Amino acid sequence: MKIRRSERLIDITRYLLERPHTLVPLTYFAKRYESAKSSISEDLGIVRRTFHSRGTGILETIPGAAGGVRFIPTISKDEATEFIDEMTTELSEQSRLLPGGYVYLSDLLGQPDVLRTVGRLIATQYVEQQVDAVMTVATKGVPIAQSVSAYLNVPFVIVRRDSKITEGSTVSVNYVSGSSERVEKMELSKRSLKQGSRVLVVDDFMKGGGTVNGMKSLIEEFESELVGVTVFAESAFAGERAIADYTALLSVDKVDSRDKTIHVAPGNYLARTFK
Amino acid sequence: MKIRRSERLIDITRYLLERPHTLVPLTYFAKRYESAKSSISEDLGIVRRTFHSRGTGILETIPGAAGGVRFIPTISKDEATEFIDEMTTELSEQSRLLPGGYVYLSDLLGQPDVLRTVGRLIATQYVEQQVDAVMTVATKGVPIAQSVSAYLNVPFVIVRRDSKITEGSTVSVNYVSGSSERVEKMELSKRSLKQGSRVLVVDDFMKGGGTVNGMKSLIEEFESELVGVTVFAESAFAGERAIADYTALLSVDKVDSRDKTIHVAPGNYLARTFK
């Protein structure tokens, strides 16, 4: 009997971690392990306490006949702070400096452990809000969108600057690129977003906010609603940003191409998420 | 004491699932839970048996002072077959047909549960080989590369058709697009791939194989080695493909734009992976 409980706990943990934000009825587990609902209930209590004490997330109980449990991944303030500090150091590396004051990020945003944590961070910020889809613009925002989408368990959609014949009909908008003041075009496949969706916008980098503002217009074209905007890093911008209300994990305050120095600080994420 | 073991099992499971292919010393767990190494050893035995019996993956034990355990995610043949059958039905949907005989895939490749399973499938195929990086071409291959990279716990790199100023110096190659016979260009940031890497190429769709062949040339430019090629779906192609040795999860055999029918069958994945 002791072995059975052990096995159940391991398998329940795995099952829930793979299905965040999904309601799982107690009867599902009772059937899967051929166990009494009372035993499963006890198991879930242990999982709930352990997830809580280790900062893994919340195991919600929904009572009643249509009820069950739902795992909501979160990150603790300590873990979030530690990660952001680590990234601050990483981004400040002189070797990341590119001509034109850009900062090289592609290596970080191709590392599975970095992406996992970024996903958990952003998902935690929106944990109390209804999100139906995560939106980003190709290409560099995609890994962030995908990771957030995995933790929120909702689809992500990719806005493109270039039309692709494999997307079918699209809806397009024009937008002003904040940094260059040029008018550009972005589009989204018509069938990729349902009308009335609540959309979270994420991206890797924000300068003037023009791209994010374009996505905002696109969301309006789909008669949907913007829930929030979170970017991995924002950079200093002389002038008014096209978007005022956004969250940044990191802030690239000053880039000096001559001295080859980058000054990076934590963004407003921590203050906005852990009030 | 019973509670302690329960908590340990839950937290060990979570810890290992988040760190595939990572060697974790027993002493790490012993310290984390203030428990004897013998107890941790017993815990890991239970985790190993449960992971095995439930098809979660392999928990390898590396003996010796520098040893520990390493979790290797895999998928069972049954689960793989079920998923591929499901996708076969999904892809055969008439509404996926786009002008020019293309098949709409973006919704599937934006769904976290689909991507998780695709990642596990492809990671299982290469479980016995050394892979240092996963490579794909922007934009639609990215979600697949990211998911495989998470399960193999190696970085992924994105090849681009358009130059981006935020990538720094790049290495480029020309390649012949198999379907259109045009000569095109693709490039990869110089610092994104180390010399001597063993690279796994993944993509969403393969027609003539020209794009994959381009990536093969790029890998050679980086003095690296191609480990294998796996695509989500291949389509029928009249003529010789630029790449002969590849794996496809699905095969779009026939698309009839007039009758509006798509015929999809499982690809060679199952036969190649579960010998």
Short mmCIF file of C-alpha atoms in Angstrom, two decimals, chain A residues 7 15 24 27-28 40 52 64 71 74 82 105 118 158 162 180 183 200 209-210 217 250-251 255 265 267 271 273 275:
data_model
loop_
_atom_site.label_atom_id
_atom_site.label_comp_id
_atom_site.label_asym_id
_atom_site.label_seq_id
_atom_site.Cartn_x
_atom_site.Cartn_y
_atom_site.Cartn_z
CA GLU A 7 3.74 5.65 -7.26
CA TYR A 15 0.46 14.43 -14.87
CA VAL A 24 -8.68 17.20 -13.73
CA THR A 27 -12.49 10.36 -10.67
CA TYR A 28 -9.85 10.47 -13.42
CA ILE A 40 -6.74 10.32 -4.12
CA HIS A 52 3.07 25.35 -2.00
CA GLY A 64 -18.77 19.69 -6.56
CA PHE A 71 -2.51 23.16 -11.20
CA THR A 74 3.80 30.25 -10.33
CA GLU A 82 17.41 35.72 -8.39
CA LEU A 105 20.01 38.14 -26.95
CA VAL A 118 10.83 33.50 -18.45
CA ILE A 158 2.52 34.76 -34.46
CA ASP A 162 6.08 39.35 -44.34
CA SER A 180 12.73 54.72 -37.31
CA VAL A 183 5.30 53.13 -41.65
CA LEU A 200 -1.51 38.82 -23.84
CA GLY A 209 6.86 50.52 -28.62
CA GLY A 210 5.73 50.86 -32.24
CA SER A 217 -4.30 47.64 -33.45
CA LEU A 250 14.95 43.94 -17.67
CA SER A 251 15.84 47.46 -18.59
CA VAL A 255 24.51 51.56 -24.15
CA ALA A 265 18.99 47.06 -14.47
CA GLY A 267 12.76 46.29 -15.12
CA ALA A 271 7.29 45.68 -8.46
CA THR A 273 3.95 41.31 -9.96
CA LYS A 275 2.83 43.90 -4.70
#
